[in-house]
C-alpha cells in the first residue's frame, strides 16, 4: 500500500511538471536567481525557506517520510548543484525533481 502511495505521489509530481501548472513565490524564479540569492540576505532566506517549505509540504502529503528528519544543508546543497548545472530551469521544477528523487529513495526497502 505504501509503495502505491509513493507511486501516486511520483505520478502526480510528474503530471504537475508536465502540465505547466503554476508555481508561485520563489519557485517561479529561474535557477540563476537561486544561484544569485546569496547577494542579498532577505532573498537568500526567502528562497531557501520556500524550498524547504515546498519539500516539507510534499513530505507530509505522502504516507512515508521522504526527508528522514530533514537535512536542511543537504536540501540546499542539492539545489545549489542543480541550479549550477541547469541555470535556466525554474526553482519550482527543480524542487519537484528533488521531491521525486527523495520519494524514490524513500520507497526503496
CSV table of N, CA, C and O in Angstrom, one decimal:
chain,number,residue,atom,x,y,z
A,1,UNK,N,0.8,-1.2,0.0
A,1,UNK,CA,0.0,0.0,0.0
A,1,UNK,C,0.9,1.3,0.0
A,1,UNK,O,0.6,2.2,-0.7
A,2,UNK,N,2.0,1.2,0.8
A,2,UNK,CA,2.8,2.4,0.9
A,2,UNK,C,3.5,2.6,-0.5
A,2,UNK,O,3.7,3.7,-0.9
A,3,UNK,N,3.9,1.5,-1.1
A,3,UNK,CA,4.6,1.7,-2.4
A,3,UNK,C,3.6,2.3,-3.4
A,3,UNK,O,4.0,3.1,-4.3
A,4,UNK,N,2.3,1.9,-3.3
A,4,UNK,CA,1.3,2.5,-4.2
A,4,UNK,C,1.2,4.0,-4.0
A,4,UNK,O,1.1,4.8,-4.9
A,5,UNK,N,1.2,4.4,-2.7
A,5,UNK,CA,1.1,5.8,-2.3
A,5,UNK,C,2.3,6.6,-2.9
A,5,UNK,O,2.1,7.7,-3.4
A,6,UNK,N,3.5,6.1,-2.7
A,6,UNK,CA,4.7,6.7,-3.3
A,6,UNK,C,4.6,6.8,-4.8
A,6,UNK,O,4.9,7.9,-5.4
A,7,UNK,N,4.1,5.8,-5.4
A,7,UNK,CA,3.9,5.8,-6.9
A,7,UNK,C,3.0,6.9,-7.3
A,7,UNK,O,3.2,7.5,-8.3
A,8,UNK,N,1.9,7.0,-6.6
A,8,UNK,CA,0.9,8.0,-6.9
A,8,UNK,C,1.5,9.4,-6.7
A,8,UNK,O,1.2,10.3,-7.5
A,9,UNK,N,2.3,9.6,-5.7
A,9,UNK,CA,2.9,10.9,-5.5
A,9,UNK,C,3.9,11.2,-6.6
A,9,UNK,O,3.9,12.3,-7.2
A,10,UNK,N,4.7,10.2,-7.0
A,10,UNK,CA,5.6,10.4,-8.2
A,10,UNK,C,4.8,10.7,-9.4
A,10,UNK,O,5.2,11.6,-10.2
A,11,UNK,N,3.7,10.0,-9.7
A,11,UNK,CA,2.9,10.3,-10.9
A,11,UNK,C,2.3,11.7,-10.8
A,11,UNK,O,2.3,12.4,-11.8
A,12,UNK,N,1.9,12.1,-9.7
A,12,UNK,CA,1.3,13.4,-9.5
A,12,UNK,C,2.4,14.5,-9.8
A,12,UNK,O,2.1,15.5,-10.5
A,13,UNK,N,3.6,14.3,-9.2
A,13,UNK,CA,4.6,15.3,-9.4
A,13,UNK,C,5.0,15.4,-10.9
A,13,UNK,O,5.2,16.5,-11.4
A,14,UNK,N,5.1,14.3,-11.6
A,14,UNK,CA,5.4,14.3,-13.0
A,14,UNK,C,4.3,15.0,-13.8
A,14,UNK,O,4.6,15.8,-14.7
A,15,UNK,N,3.1,14.8,-13.4
A,15,UNK,CA,2.0,15.4,-14.1
A,15,UNK,C,2.0,16.9,-13.9
A,15,UNK,O,1.8,17.7,-14.9
A,16,UNK,N,2.2,17.3,-12.7
A,16,UNK,CA,2.3,18.8,-12.4
A,16,UNK,C,3.4,19.4,-13.3
A,16,UNK,O,3.2,20.5,-13.9
A,17,UNK,N,4.6,18.8,-13.3
A,17,UNK,CA,5.7,19.4,-14.0
A,17,UNK,C,5.4,19.4,-15.5
A,17,UNK,O,5.7,20.4,-16.2
A,18,UNK,N,4.8,18.4,-16.0
A,18,UNK,CA,4.5,18.3,-17.5
A,18,UNK,C,3.3,19.2,-17.9
A,18,UNK,O,3.3,19.7,-19.0
A,19,UNK,N,2.4,19.5,-17.0
A,19,UNK,CA,1.2,20.2,-17.3
A,19,UNK,C,1.4,21.7,-17.3
A,19,UNK,O,0.6,22.5,-17.7
A,20,UNK,N,2.6,22.2,-16.8
A,20,UNK,CA,2.9,23.6,-16.7
A,20,UNK,C,2.0,24.3,-15.7
A,20,UNK,O,1.7,25.5,-15.8
A,21,UNK,N,1.7,23.6,-14.6
A,21,UNK,CA,0.9,24.2,-13.5
A,21,UNK,C,1.7,25.4,-12.9
A,21,UNK,O,2.9,25.4,-13.0
A,22,UNK,N,0.9,26.3,-12.4
A,22,UNK,CA,1.5,27.5,-11.8
A,22,UNK,C,2.3,27.2,-10.6
A,22,UNK,O,1.8,26.4,-9.7
A,23,UNK,N,3.4,27.8,-10.5
A,23,UNK,CA,4.2,27.7,-9.2
A,23,UNK,C,4.4,29.1,-8.8
A,23,UNK,O,4.9,30.0,-9.6
A,24,UNK,N,4.1,29.4,-7.6
A,24,UNK,CA,4.2,30.8,-7.1
A,24,UNK,C,5.3,31.0,-6.1
A,24,UNK,O,5.9,30.0,-5.6
A,25,UNK,N,5.6,32.2,-5.8
A,25,UNK,CA,6.7,32.5,-4.9
A,25,UNK,C,8.1,32.3,-5.5
A,25,UNK,O,8.2,32.4,-6.7
A,26,UNK,N,9.0,32.0,-4.7
A,26,UNK,CA,10.4,31.9,-5.2
A,26,UNK,C,10.5,30.8,-6.2
A,26,UNK,O,11.4,30.8,-7.1
A,27,UNK,N,9.7,29.8,-6.2
A,27,UNK,CA,9.7,28.7,-7.1
A,27,UNK,C,9.5,29.1,-8.6
A,27,UNK,O,9.8,28.4,-9.5
A,28,UNK,N,8.9,30.3,-8.8
A,28,UNK,CA,8.6,30.8,-10.1
A,28,UNK,C,9.9,31.4,-10.8
A,28,UNK,O,9.8,31.7,-11.9
A,29,UNK,N,10.9,31.6,-10.0
A,29,UNK,CA,12.1,32.2,-10.5
A,29,UNK,C,13.1,31.2,-11.1
A,29,UNK,O,12.9,30.0,-10.9
A,30,UNK,N,14.0,31.7,-11.9
A,30,UNK,CA,15.0,30.8,-12.5
A,30,UNK,C,16.0,30.3,-11.5
A,30,UNK,O,16.3,30.9,-10.5
A,31,UNK,N,16.7,29.3,-11.9
A,31,UNK,CA,17.9,28.8,-11.1
A,31,UNK,C,19.0,29.8,-11.1
A,31,UNK,O,19.7,29.8,-10.1
A,32,UNK,N,19.1,30.7,-12.1
A,32,UNK,CA,20.0,31.8,-12.0
A,32,UNK,C,19.8,32.7,-10.8
A,32,UNK,O,20.7,33.1,-10.1
A,33,UNK,N,18.5,32.9,-10.6
A,33,UNK,CA,18.1,33.7,-9.4
A,33,UNK,C,18.5,33.0,-8.1
A,33,UNK,O,18.9,33.6,-7.1
A,34,UNK,N,18.3,31.7,-8.1
A,34,UNK,CA,18.7,30.9,-6.9
A,34,UNK,C,20.2,31.0,-6.7
A,34,UNK,O,20.6,31.3,-5.5
A,35,UNK,N,21.0,30.9,-7.7
A,35,UNK,CA,22.4,31.0,-7.6
A,35,UNK,C,22.8,32.3,-7.1
A,35,UNK,O,23.8,32.5,-6.3
A,36,UNK,N,22.1,33.4,-7.5
A,36,UNK,CA,22.5,34.8,-7.1
A,36,UNK,C,21.9,35.2,-5.8
A,36,UNK,O,22.1,36.3,-5.3
A,37,UNK,N,21.1,34.3,-5.1
A,37,UNK,CA,20.4,34.7,-3.9
A,37,UNK,C,21.3,35.1,-2.8
A,37,UNK,O,20.9,35.8,-1.9
A,38,UNK,N,22.5,34.6,-2.8
A,38,UNK,CA,23.5,34.9,-1.7
A,38,UNK,C,23.9,36.3,-1.6
A,38,UNK,O,24.5,36.8,-0.6
A,39,UNK,N,23.6,37.1,-2.7
A,39,UNK,CA,24.0,38.5,-2.7
A,39,UNK,C,23.1,39.3,-1.8
A,39,UNK,O,23.4,40.5,-1.4
A,40,UNK,N,21.9,38.8,-1.4
A,40,UNK,CA,21.0,39.6,-0.5
A,40,UNK,C,20.4,38.6,0.5
A,40,UNK,O,19.8,37.6,0.2
A,41,UNK,N,20.7,38.9,1.8
A,41,UNK,CA,20.2,38.0,2.9
A,41,UNK,C,18.7,37.8,2.9
A,41,UNK,O,18.3,36.7,3.2
A,42,UNK,N,17.9,38.8,2.6
A,42,UNK,CA,16.5,38.6,2.6
A,42,UNK,C,16.1,37.6,1.4
A,42,UNK,O,15.3,36.7,1.7
A,43,UNK,N,16.6,37.8,0.3
A,43,UNK,CA,16.3,36.9,-0.9
A,43,UNK,C,16.8,35.5,-0.5
A,43,UNK,O,16.1,34.6,-0.8
A,44,UNK,N,18.0,35.4,0.0
A,44,UNK,CA,18.6,34.1,0.4
A,44,UNK,C,17.6,33.4,1.3
A,44,UNK,O,17.2,32.2,1.1
A,45,UNK,N,17.2,34.1,2.4
A,45,UNK,CA,16.3,33.5,3.3
A,45,UNK,C,15.0,33.1,2.7
A,45,UNK,O,14.4,32.0,3.0
A,46,UNK,N,14.4,34.0,1.9
A,46,UNK,CA,13.1,33.7,1.3
A,46,UNK,C,13.2,32.5,0.3
A,46,UNK,O,12.3,31.7,0.3
A,47,UNK,N,14.2,32.4,-0.5
A,47,UNK,CA,14.3,31.3,-1.4
A,47,UNK,C,14.5,30.0,-0.7
A,47,UNK,O,13.9,29.0,-1.1
A,48,UNK,N,15.4,30.0,0.3
A,48,UNK,CA,15.7,28.8,1.0
A,48,UNK,C,14.5,28.3,1.8
A,48,UNK,O,14.2,27.1,1.9
A,49,UNK,N,13.8,29.3,2.4
A,49,UNK,CA,12.5,28.9,3.1
A,49,UNK,C,11.5,28.4,2.2
A,49,UNK,O,10.8,27.4,2.6
A,50,UNK,N,11.4,29.0,1.0
A,50,UNK,CA,10.4,28.5,0.1
A,50,UNK,C,10.7,27.0,-0.3
A,50,UNK,O,9.8,26.2,-0.3
A,51,UNK,N,12.0,26.7,-0.6
A,51,UNK,CA,12.4,25.4,-0.9
A,51,UNK,C,12.1,24.4,0.2
A,51,UNK,O,11.4,23.3,-0.1
A,52,UNK,N,12.5,24.6,1.4
A,52,UNK,CA,12.3,23.6,2.4
A,52,UNK,C,10.8,23.5,2.8
A,52,UNK,O,10.3,22.5,3.2
A,53,UNK,N,10.1,24.6,2.7
A,53,UNK,CA,8.6,24.5,2.9
A,53,UNK,C,7.9,23.7,1.8
A,53,UNK,O,7.1,22.9,2.1
A,54,UNK,N,8.4,23.9,0.6
A,54,UNK,CA,7.8,23.1,-0.5
A,54,UNK,C,8.1,21.6,-0.3
A,54,UNK,O,7.2,20.7,-0.4
A,55,UNK,N,9.4,21.3,0.0
A,55,UNK,CA,9.7,19.9,0.2
A,55,UNK,C,9.0,19.3,1.5
A,55,UNK,O,8.5,18.2,1.5
A,56,UNK,N,8.8,20.1,2.5
A,56,UNK,CA,8.1,19.7,3.7
A,56,UNK,C,6.6,19.4,3.3
A,56,UNK,O,6.0,18.5,3.8
A,57,UNK,N,6.0,20.3,2.5
A,57,UNK,CA,4.7,20.0,2.0
A,57,UNK,C,4.5,18.7,1.3
A,57,UNK,O,3.6,18.0,1.5
A,58,UNK,N,5.5,18.4,0.4
A,58,UNK,CA,5.5,17.2,-0.3
A,58,UNK,C,5.6,16.0,0.7
A,58,UNK,O,5.0,15.0,0.5
A,59,UNK,N,6.5,16.2,1.6
A,59,UNK,CA,6.8,15.2,2.6
A,59,UNK,C,5.5,14.8,3.4
A,59,UNK,O,5.2,13.6,3.6
A,60,UNK,N,4.7,15.8,3.8
A,60,UNK,CA,3.5,15.4,4.6
A,60,UNK,C,2.4,14.9,3.8
A,60,UNK,O,1.4,14.4,4.3
A,61,UNK,N,2.5,15.1,2.5
A,61,UNK,CA,1.4,14.6,1.6
A,61,UNK,C,1.5,13.1,1.3
A,61,UNK,O,0.5,12.6,0.8
A,62,UNK,N,2.6,12.5,1.7
A,62,UNK,CA,2.7,11.1,1.5
A,62,UNK,C,2.6,10.3,2.7
A,62,UNK,O,2.5,10.9,3.8
A,63,UNK,N,2.6,9.0,2.6
A,63,UNK,CA,2.5,8.1,3.8
A,63,UNK,C,3.8,7.8,4.4
A,63,UNK,O,3.9,7.3,5.5
A,64,UNK,N,4.9,8.1,3.7
A,64,UNK,CA,6.2,7.8,4.2
A,64,UNK,C,7.1,9.0,4.3
A,64,UNK,O,7.0,9.9,3.4
A,65,UNK,N,7.9,9.1,5.3
A,65,UNK,CA,8.8,10.3,5.4
A,65,UNK,C,9.9,10.2,4.3
A,65,UNK,O,10.6,9.3,4.2
A,66,UNK,N,9.9,11.3,3.5
A,66,UNK,CA,10.9,11.3,2.4
A,66,UNK,C,12.2,12.0,2.8
A,66,UNK,O,13.2,11.8,2.2
A,67,UNK,N,12.1,12.8,3.8
A,67,UNK,CA,13.3,13.7,4.1
A,67,UNK,C,14.1,13.2,5.3
A,67,UNK,O,15.1,13.8,5.7
A,68,UNK,N,13.7,12.1,6.0
A,68,UNK,CA,14.4,11.5,7.0
A,68,UNK,C,14.9,12.4,8.1
A,68,UNK,O,16.0,12.5,8.5
A,69,UNK,N,14.0,13.2,8.6
A,69,UNK,CA,14.3,14.2,9.7
A,69,UNK,C,14.6,15.5,9.1
A,69,UNK,O,14.7,16.5,9.9
A,70,UNK,N,14.8,15.7,7.9
A,70,UNK,CA,15.0,17.0,7.3
A,70,UNK,C,16.4,17.5,7.4
A,70,UNK,O,16.8,18.2,8.3
A,71,UNK,N,17.3,17.2,6.4
A,71,UNK,CA,18.6,17.7,6.4
A,71,UNK,C,18.6,19.0,5.6
A,71,UNK,O,18.8,18.9,4.3
A,72,UNK,N,18.5,20.1,6.2
A,72,UNK,CA,18.4,21.4,5.6
A,72,UNK,C,19.6,21.6,4.6
A,72,UNK,O,19.5,22.0,3.5
A,73,UNK,N,20.8,21.4,5.2
A,73,UNK,CA,22.0,21.6,4.4
A,73,UNK,C,22.1,20.8,3.1
A,73,UNK,O,22.5,21.2,2.1
A,74,UNK,N,21.6,19.5,3.2
A,74,UNK,CA,21.6,18.6,2.1
A,74,UNK,C,20.6,19.1,1.0
A,74,UNK,O,20.9,19.0,-0.2
A,75,UNK,N,19.5,19.5,1.4
A,75,UNK,CA,18.5,20.0,0.5
A,75,UNK,C,19.0,21.3,-0.2
A,75,UNK,O,18.9,21.4,-1.5
A,76,UNK,N,19.6,22.2,0.5
A,76,UNK,CA,20.1,23.4,-0.1
A,76,UNK,C,21.3,23.1,-1.0
A,76,UNK,O,21.4,23.6,-2.2
A,77,UNK,N,22.2,22.1,-0.6
A,77,UNK,CA,23.3,21.7,-1.5
A,77,UNK,C,22.8,21.1,-2.8
A,77,UNK,O,23.4,21.3,-3.8
A,78,UNK,N,21.8,20.3,-2.7
A,78,UNK,CA,21.2,19.6,-3.9
A,78,UNK,C,20.8,20.7,-4.9
A,78,UNK,O,21.1,20.6,-6.0
A,79,UNK,N,20.0,21.7,-4.3
A,79,UNK,CA,19.5,22.8,-5.2
A,79,UNK,C,20.7,23.6,-5.8
A,79,UNK,O,20.6,24.0,-6.9
A,80,UNK,N,21.7,23.9,-5.0
A,80,UNK,CA,22.8,24.6,-5.4
A,80,UNK,C,23.5,23.9,-6.6
A,80,UNK,O,23.7,24.5,-7.7
A,81,UNK,N,23.7,22.6,-6.5
A,81,UNK,CA,24.3,21.8,-7.6
A,81,UNK,C,23.4,21.8,-8.8
A,81,UNK,O,23.8,22.0,-9.9
A,82,UNK,N,22.1,21.6,-8.6
A,82,UNK,CA,21.2,21.5,-9.7
A,82,UNK,C,21.1,22.8,-10.5
A,82,UNK,O,21.1,22.9,-11.7
A,83,UNK,N,21.1,23.9,-9.8
A,83,UNK,CA,21.0,25.2,-10.4
A,83,UNK,C,22.3,25.7,-11.1
A,83,UNK,O,22.2,26.4,-12.1
A,84,UNK,N,23.4,25.2,-10.6
A,84,UNK,CA,24.7,25.4,-11.3
A,84,UNK,C,24.7,24.7,-12.7
A,84,UNK,O,25.2,25.1,-13.7
A,85,UNK,N,24.1,23.5,-12.6
A,85,UNK,CA,24.1,22.6,-13.8
A,85,UNK,C,23.1,23.1,-14.9
A,85,UNK,O,23.4,23.0,-16.1
A,86,UNK,N,21.9,23.5,-14.4
A,86,UNK,CA,20.8,23.9,-15.3
A,86,UNK,C,20.2,25.3,-14.9
A,86,UNK,O,19.1,25.3,-14.3
A,87,UNK,N,21.0,26.4,-15.1
A,87,UNK,CA,20.6,27.7,-14.7
A,87,UNK,C,19.3,28.2,-15.2
A,87,UNK,O,18.6,29.1,-14.6
A,88,UNK,N,18.8,27.7,-16.4
A,88,UNK,CA,17.6,28.2,-17.0
A,88,UNK,C,16.3,27.5,-16.4
A,88,UNK,O,15.2,28.0,-16.6
A,89,UNK,N,16.5,26.4,-15.6
A,89,UNK,CA,15.3,25.8,-15.0
A,89,UNK,C,14.7,26.7,-14.0
A,89,UNK,O,15.4,27.6,-13.4
A,90,UNK,N,13.4,26.5,-13.8
A,90,UNK,CA,12.7,27.2,-12.7
A,90,UNK,C,13.0,26.5,-11.4
A,90,UNK,O,13.1,25.3,-11.3
A,91,UNK,N,13.1,27.2,-10.3
A,91,UNK,CA,13.4,26.7,-9.0
A,91,UNK,C,12.3,25.6,-8.6
A,91,UNK,O,12.6,24.6,-8.1
A,92,UNK,N,11.0,25.9,-8.9
A,92,UNK,CA,10.0,25.0,-8.6
A,92,UNK,C,10.0,23.7,-9.3
A,92,UNK,O,9.7,22.7,-8.8
A,93,UNK,N,10.5,23.7,-10.6
A,93,UNK,CA,10.6,22.5,-11.3
A,93,UNK,C,11.8,21.7,-10.8
A,93,UNK,O,11.7,20.4,-10.6
A,94,UNK,N,12.9,22.3,-10.4
A,94,UNK,CA,14.0,21.7,-9.8
A,94,UNK,C,13.6,21.1,-8.5
A,94,UNK,O,14.0,20.0,-8.1
A,95,UNK,N,12.8,21.8,-7.7
A,95,UNK,CA,12.3,21.3,-6.4
A,95,UNK,C,11.4,20.1,-6.6
A,95,UNK,O,11.4,19.2,-5.8
A,96,UNK,N,10.6,20.1,-7.7
A,96,UNK,CA,9.8,18.9,-8.0
A,96,UNK,C,10.7,17.7,-8.2
A,96,UNK,O,10.4,16.6,-7.8
A,97,UNK,N,11.8,17.9,-9.0
A,97,UNK,CA,12.7,16.8,-9.3
A,97,UNK,C,13.4,16.3,-8.0
A,97,UNK,O,13.5,15.1,-7.8
A,98,UNK,N,13.7,17.2,-7.1
A,98,UNK,CA,14.2,16.8,-5.8
A,98,UNK,C,13.2,16.0,-5.0
A,98,UNK,O,13.6,15.0,-4.4
A,99,UNK,N,12.0,16.5,-5.0
A,99,UNK,CA,10.9,15.7,-4.3
A,99,UNK,C,10.8,14.3,-4.9
A,99,UNK,O,10.6,13.3,-4.2
A,100,UNK,N,10.8,14.2,-6.2
A,100,UNK,CA,10.7,12.9,-6.9
A,100,UNK,C,11.9,12.0,-6.5
A,100,UNK,O,11.8,10.8,-6.2
A,101,UNK,N,13.1,12.6,-6.4
A,101,UNK,CA,14.3,11.8,-6.0
A,101,UNK,C,14.2,11.3,-4.6
A,101,UNK,O,14.4,10.2,-4.3
A,102,UNK,N,13.7,12.2,-3.7
A,102,UNK,CA,13.5,11.8,-2.3
A,102,UNK,C,12.5,10.7,-2.2
A,102,UNK,O,12.6,9.8,-1.4
A,103,UNK,N,11.4,10.9,-2.9
A,103,UNK,CA,10.3,9.9,-2.8
A,103,UNK,C,10.8,8.5,-3.3
A,103,UNK,O,10.4,7.5,-2.8
A,104,UNK,N,11.6,8.5,-4.4
A,104,UNK,CA,12.1,7.2,-4.9
A,104,UNK,C,13.0,6.6,-3.9
A,104,UNK,O,12.9,5.4,-3.6
A,105,UNK,N,13.9,7.4,-3.2
A,105,UNK,CA,14.7,6.8,-2.2
A,105,UNK,C,13.9,6.3,-1.0
A,105,UNK,O,14.3,5.3,-0.4
A,106,UNK,N,12.9,7.0,-0.6
A,106,UNK,CA,12.0,6.6,0.5
A,106,UNK,C,11.3,5.3,0.2
A,106,UNK,O,11.0,4.5,1.1
A,107,UNK,N,11.0,5.1,-1.1
A,107,UNK,CA,10.2,3.9,-1.5
A,107,UNK,C,11.0,2.6,-1.5
A,107,UNK,O,10.5,1.5,-1.5
A,108,UNK,N,12.4,2.8,-1.5
A,108,UNK,CA,13.2,1.6,-1.5
A,108,UNK,C,13.2,1.0,-0.1
A,108,UNK,O,13.3,1.7,0.9
A,109,UNK,N,13.1,-0.4,-0.1
A,109,UNK,CA,13.0,-1.1,1.2
A,109,UNK,C,14.3,-1.0,2.0
A,109,UNK,O,15.4,-0.8,1.5
